mmCIF file of N, CA and C in Angstrom:
data_model
loop_
_atom_site.group_PDB
_atom_site.id
_atom_site.type_symbol
_atom_site.label_atom_id
_atom_site.label_comp_id
_atom_site.label_asym_id
_atom_site.label_seq_id
_atom_site.Cartn_x
_atom_site.Cartn_y
_atom_site.Cartn_z
ATOM 1 N N MET A 465 4.765 3.798 -8.723
ATOM 2 C CA MET A 465 4.277 5.209 -9.215
ATOM 3 C C MET A 465 3.593 5.193 -7.537
ATOM 4 N N THR A 466 3.876 6.109 -7.020
ATOM 5 C CA THR A 466 3.450 6.673 -5.102
ATOM 6 C C THR A 466 1.343 7.227 -5.810
ATOM 7 N N VAL A 467 0.891 7.096 -5.409
ATOM 8 C CA VAL A 467 -0.532 7.410 -5.108
ATOM 9 C C VAL A 467 -0.265 7.880 -3.590
ATOM 10 N N THR A 468 -0.935 9.144 -3.712
ATOM 11 C CA THR A 468 -1.883 9.456 -2.164
ATOM 12 C C THR A 468 -2.196 9.959 -2.348
ATOM 13 N N ILE A 469 -3.887 9.513 -1.501
ATOM 14 C CA ILE A 469 -4.980 9.661 -1.275
ATOM 15 C C ILE A 469 -5.112 10.794 0.147
ATOM 16 N N TYR A 470 -5.597 12.164 -0.146
ATOM 17 C CA TYR A 470 -5.945 13.244 1.307
ATOM 18 C C TYR A 470 -7.600 12.652 1.165
ATOM 19 N N THR A 471 -8.005 12.379 2.741
ATOM 20 C CA THR A 471 -9.929 12.560 3.050
ATOM 21 C C THR A 471 -9.411 14.194 4.148
ATOM 22 N N ASN A 472 -10.647 14.275 4.408
ATOM 23 C CA ASN A 472 -11.345 14.661 5.263
ATOM 24 C C ASN A 472 -10.286 14.011 6.365
ATOM 25 N N TYR A 473 -9.588 12.905 6.642
ATOM 26 C CA TYR A 473 -10.149 12.495 7.959
ATOM 27 C C TYR A 473 -7.981 12.173 7.864
ATOM 28 N N LEU A 474 -7.626 11.764 6.704
ATOM 29 C CA LEU A 474 -6.345 10.768 7.260
ATOM 30 C C LEU A 474 -6.042 10.818 5.778
ATOM 31 N N VAL A 475 -3.858 10.860 5.354
ATOM 32 C CA VAL A 475 -3.412 11.424 4.040
ATOM 33 C C VAL A 475 -2.701 9.881 4.391
ATOM 34 N N VAL A 476 -2.975 9.282 2.864
ATOM 35 C CA VAL A 476 -2.049 7.257 2.540
ATOM 36 C C VAL A 476 -1.864 7.589 1.354
ATOM 37 N N SER A 477 -0.491 6.916 2.366
ATOM 38 C CA SER A 477 0.642 6.789 0.116
ATOM 39 C C SER A 477 0.807 5.464 0.130
ATOM 40 N N TYR A 478 0.467 4.536 -0.988
ATOM 41 C CA TYR A 478 0.791 3.615 -1.376
ATOM 42 C C TYR A 478 1.981 3.670 -3.027
ATOM 43 N N ASN A 479 2.498 2.461 -2.938
ATOM 44 C CA ASN A 479 3.971 1.991 -3.693
ATOM 45 C C ASN A 479 2.055 1.354 -4.294
ATOM 46 N N VAL A 480 2.163 2.111 -5.780
ATOM 47 C CA VAL A 480 0.791 1.147 -6.865
ATOM 48 C C VAL A 480 2.143 0.392 -8.208
ATOM 49 N N ALA A 481 1.856 -0.772 -8.171
ATOM 50 C CA ALA A 481 2.169 -1.612 -9.260
ATOM 51 C C ALA A 481 1.267 -1.317 -10.181
ATOM 52 N N TYR A 482 1.635 -0.162 -11.347
ATOM 53 C CA TYR A 482 0.320 -0.324 -12.694
ATOM 54 C C TYR A 482 1.474 0.264 -13.634
ATOM 55 N N SER A 483 0.713 -0.474 -15.244
ATOM 56 C CA SER A 483 1.408 0.025 -16.620
ATOM 57 C C SER A 483 1.536 0.723 -16.767
ATOM 58 N N GLY A 484 0.393 1.674 -16.486
ATOM 59 C CA GLY A 484 -0.054 2.464 -17.679
ATOM 60 C C GLY A 484 0.960 3.590 -16.893
ATOM 61 N N SER A 485 0.335 4.956 -17.534
ATOM 62 C CA SER A 485 0.861 6.226 -17.667
ATOM 63 C C SER A 485 0.859 6.898 -15.545
ATOM 64 N N LYS A 486 0.488 8.203 -15.626
ATOM 65 C CA LYS A 486 0.191 8.697 -14.457
ATOM 66 C C LYS A 486 -1.491 9.357 -15.372
ATOM 67 N N GLU A 487 -1.075 9.982 -16.828
ATOM 68 C CA GLU A 487 -1.944 10.382 -16.849
ATOM 69 C C GLU A 487 -3.413 9.277 -17.075
ATOM 70 N N GLU A 488 -3.121 7.950 -17.678
ATOM 71 C CA GLU A 488 -4.035 7.142 -17.906
ATOM 72 C C GLU A 488 -4.370 6.290 -15.974
ATOM 73 N N LEU A 489 -4.091 6.490 -15.494
ATOM 74 C CA LEU A 489 -4.202 5.920 -14.204
ATOM 75 C C LEU A 489 -4.833 7.850 -13.004
ATOM 76 N N ALA A 490 -4.810 8.629 -13.690
ATOM 77 C CA ALA A 490 -5.957 9.826 -13.576
ATOM 78 C C ALA A 490 -7.044 9.520 -14.436
ATOM 79 N N LYS A 491 -6.642 8.726 -15.282
ATOM 80 C CA LYS A 491 -8.108 9.201 -16.288
ATOM 81 C C LYS A 491 -8.687 8.024 -16.505
ATOM 82 N N ALA A 492 -8.391 7.764 -15.653
ATOM 83 C CA ALA A 492 -9.693 6.018 -14.524
ATOM 84 C C ALA A 492 -9.814 6.257 -13.578
ATOM 85 N N LEU A 493 -9.392 6.792 -12.553
ATOM 86 C CA LEU A 493 -9.292 7.449 -11.364
ATOM 87 C C LEU A 493 -11.036 8.739 -11.586
ATOM 88 N N ASP A 494 -10.973 9.445 -12.791
ATOM 89 C CA ASP A 494 -11.712 10.528 -12.951
ATOM 90 C C ASP A 494 -12.984 9.810 -13.966
ATOM 91 N N GLU A 495 -12.720 8.295 -14.605
ATOM 92 C CA GLU A 495 -14.194 7.313 -14.560
ATOM 93 C C GLU A 495 -14.540 6.661 -13.351
ATOM 94 N N GLY A 496 -14.303 6.542 -12.467
ATOM 95 C CA GLY A 496 -14.775 5.970 -10.703
ATOM 96 C C GLY A 496 -13.425 5.742 -10.262
ATOM 97 N N PRO A 497 -14.506 4.264 -9.059
ATOM 98 C CA PRO A 497 -13.963 3.782 -8.582
ATOM 99 C C PRO A 497 -12.562 2.477 -8.787
ATOM 100 N N ILE A 498 -11.712 2.328 -8.918
ATOM 101 C CA ILE A 498 -10.629 0.568 -9.029
ATOM 102 C C ILE A 498 -9.623 0.442 -8.099
ATOM 103 N N PHE A 499 -9.487 -0.971 -8.760
ATOM 104 C CA PHE A 499 -8.491 -1.734 -7.804
ATOM 105 C C PHE A 499 -7.071 -1.353 -8.174
ATOM 106 N N LEU A 500 -6.293 -1.237 -7.431
ATOM 107 C CA LEU A 500 -5.071 -1.656 -7.280
ATOM 108 C C LEU A 500 -4.383 -2.058 -7.202
ATOM 109 N N ASN A 501 -2.706 -2.781 -7.403
ATOM 110 C CA ASN A 501 -1.469 -3.506 -7.155
ATOM 111 C C ASN A 501 -0.486 -3.044 -6.120
ATOM 112 N N THR A 502 -0.896 -3.213 -4.991
ATOM 113 C CA THR A 502 0.814 -2.705 -4.536
ATOM 114 C C THR A 502 2.150 -3.308 -4.699
ATOM 115 N N LYS A 503 3.034 -2.698 -4.485
ATOM 116 C CA LYS A 503 4.142 -3.410 -4.632
ATOM 117 C C LYS A 503 4.507 -4.084 -3.770
ATOM 118 N N GLU A 504 3.825 -3.879 -1.708
ATOM 119 C CA GLU A 504 4.281 -5.056 -1.464
ATOM 120 C C GLU A 504 3.128 -6.241 -1.121
ATOM 121 N N GLY A 505 2.344 -6.572 -2.945
ATOM 122 C CA GLY A 505 1.771 -7.591 -3.078
ATOM 123 C C GLY A 505 0.417 -7.752 -2.401
ATOM 124 N N SER A 506 -0.444 -6.985 -1.746
ATOM 125 C CA SER A 506 -1.960 -6.307 -1.666
ATOM 126 C C SER A 506 -2.116 -5.373 -2.976
ATOM 127 N N SER A 507 -3.382 -5.481 -2.578
ATOM 128 C CA SER A 507 -4.432 -5.244 -3.708
ATOM 129 C C SER A 507 -4.983 -3.722 -2.766
ATOM 130 N N ILE A 508 -5.842 -3.282 -3.042
ATOM 131 C CA ILE A 508 -5.912 -1.571 -2.610
ATOM 132 C C ILE A 508 -7.785 -0.811 -3.302
ATOM 133 N N PHE A 509 -8.402 -0.826 -2.637
ATOM 134 C CA PHE A 509 -9.282 0.009 -3.915
ATOM 135 C C PHE A 509 -9.078 1.492 -2.625
ATOM 136 N N ILE A 510 -9.648 2.671 -4.297
ATOM 137 C CA ILE A 510 -9.032 3.957 -4.317
ATOM 138 C C ILE A 510 -11.227 4.007 -5.211
ATOM 139 N N ASN A 511 -11.971 4.809 -3.902
ATOM 140 C CA ASN A 511 -13.230 5.642 -5.075
ATOM 141 C C ASN A 511 -12.455 6.915 -4.136
ATOM 142 N N PRO A 512 -11.900 7.364 -5.546
ATOM 143 C CA PRO A 512 -12.405 9.698 -5.839
ATOM 144 C C PRO A 512 -13.533 10.354 -5.927
ATOM 145 N N ILE A 513 -14.020 9.280 -5.054
ATOM 146 C CA ILE A 513 -15.610 9.902 -4.336
ATOM 147 C C ILE A 513 -14.981 10.450 -2.782
ATOM 148 N N ASN A 514 -14.346 9.757 -2.350
ATOM 149 C CA ASN A 514 -14.352 10.223 -0.978
ATOM 150 C C ASN A 514 -13.744 10.675 -0.539
ATOM 151 N N ALA A 515 -12.234 11.120 -2.065
ATOM 152 C CA ALA A 515 -11.464 11.756 -1.339
ATOM 153 C C ALA A 515 -10.813 13.320 -1.818
ATOM 154 N N VAL A 516 -10.587 14.232 -1.025
ATOM 155 C CA VAL A 516 -10.843 15.163 -1.165
ATOM 156 C C VAL A 516 -9.681 16.052 -2.313
ATOM 157 N N LEU A 517 -8.505 15.326 -2.077
ATOM 158 C CA LEU A 517 -7.371 14.631 -3.239
ATOM 159 C C LEU A 517 -6.640 13.808 -3.600
ATOM 160 N N ILE A 518 -5.752 13.421 -4.735
ATOM 161 C CA ILE A 518 -5.378 11.932 -4.707
ATOM 162 C C ILE A 518 -3.867 12.902 -5.941
ATOM 163 N N GLU A 519 -3.069 12.344 -5.301
ATOM 164 C CA GLU A 519 -1.918 12.785 -5.576
ATOM 165 C C GLU A 519 -0.598 11.467 -6.602
ATOM 166 N N ILE A 520 -0.469 11.925 -7.736
ATOM 167 C CA ILE A 520 -0.108 10.981 -8.139
ATOM 168 C C ILE A 520 0.841 11.108 -8.617
ATOM 169 N N LYS A 521 2.226 10.391 -8.722
ATOM 170 C CA LYS A 521 3.643 10.742 -8.575
ATOM 171 C C LYS A 521 4.502 9.579 -9.145
ATOM 172 N N ASP A 522 5.324 9.622 -10.199
ATOM 173 C CA ASP A 522 6.608 8.462 -10.343
ATOM 174 C C ASP A 522 7.152 8.700 -9.505
ATOM 175 N N THR A 523 8.205 7.353 -9.414
ATOM 176 C CA THR A 523 8.978 6.826 -9.181
ATOM 177 C C THR A 523 10.105 5.787 -9.362
ATOM 178 N N PRO A 524 11.278 6.329 -9.281
ATOM 179 C CA PRO A 524 12.050 4.976 -9.962
ATOM 180 C C PRO A 524 11.739 3.669 -9.928
ATOM 181 N N LEU A 525 12.080 2.808 -10.443
ATOM 182 C CA LEU A 525 11.784 1.409 -11.023
ATOM 183 C C LEU A 525 13.097 0.553 -9.392
ATOM 184 N N SER A 526 12.298 -0.226 -8.728
ATOM 185 C CA SER A 526 13.720 -1.094 -7.484
ATOM 186 C C SER A 526 13.358 -2.110 -7.576
#
């Protein structure tokens, strides 16, 4: 799935490896900051307090 984070200063997208659904990820972000692994092998920390908008999209498996 793809997570796009919009802040006041930039827009960044990540292809994340998350085993749950979009709804489960949204709920986790609603509860606070989370660590996610990307499909490229790195880790990212998402703090929803700093984001203006977080968009979560399903993407086909590759």
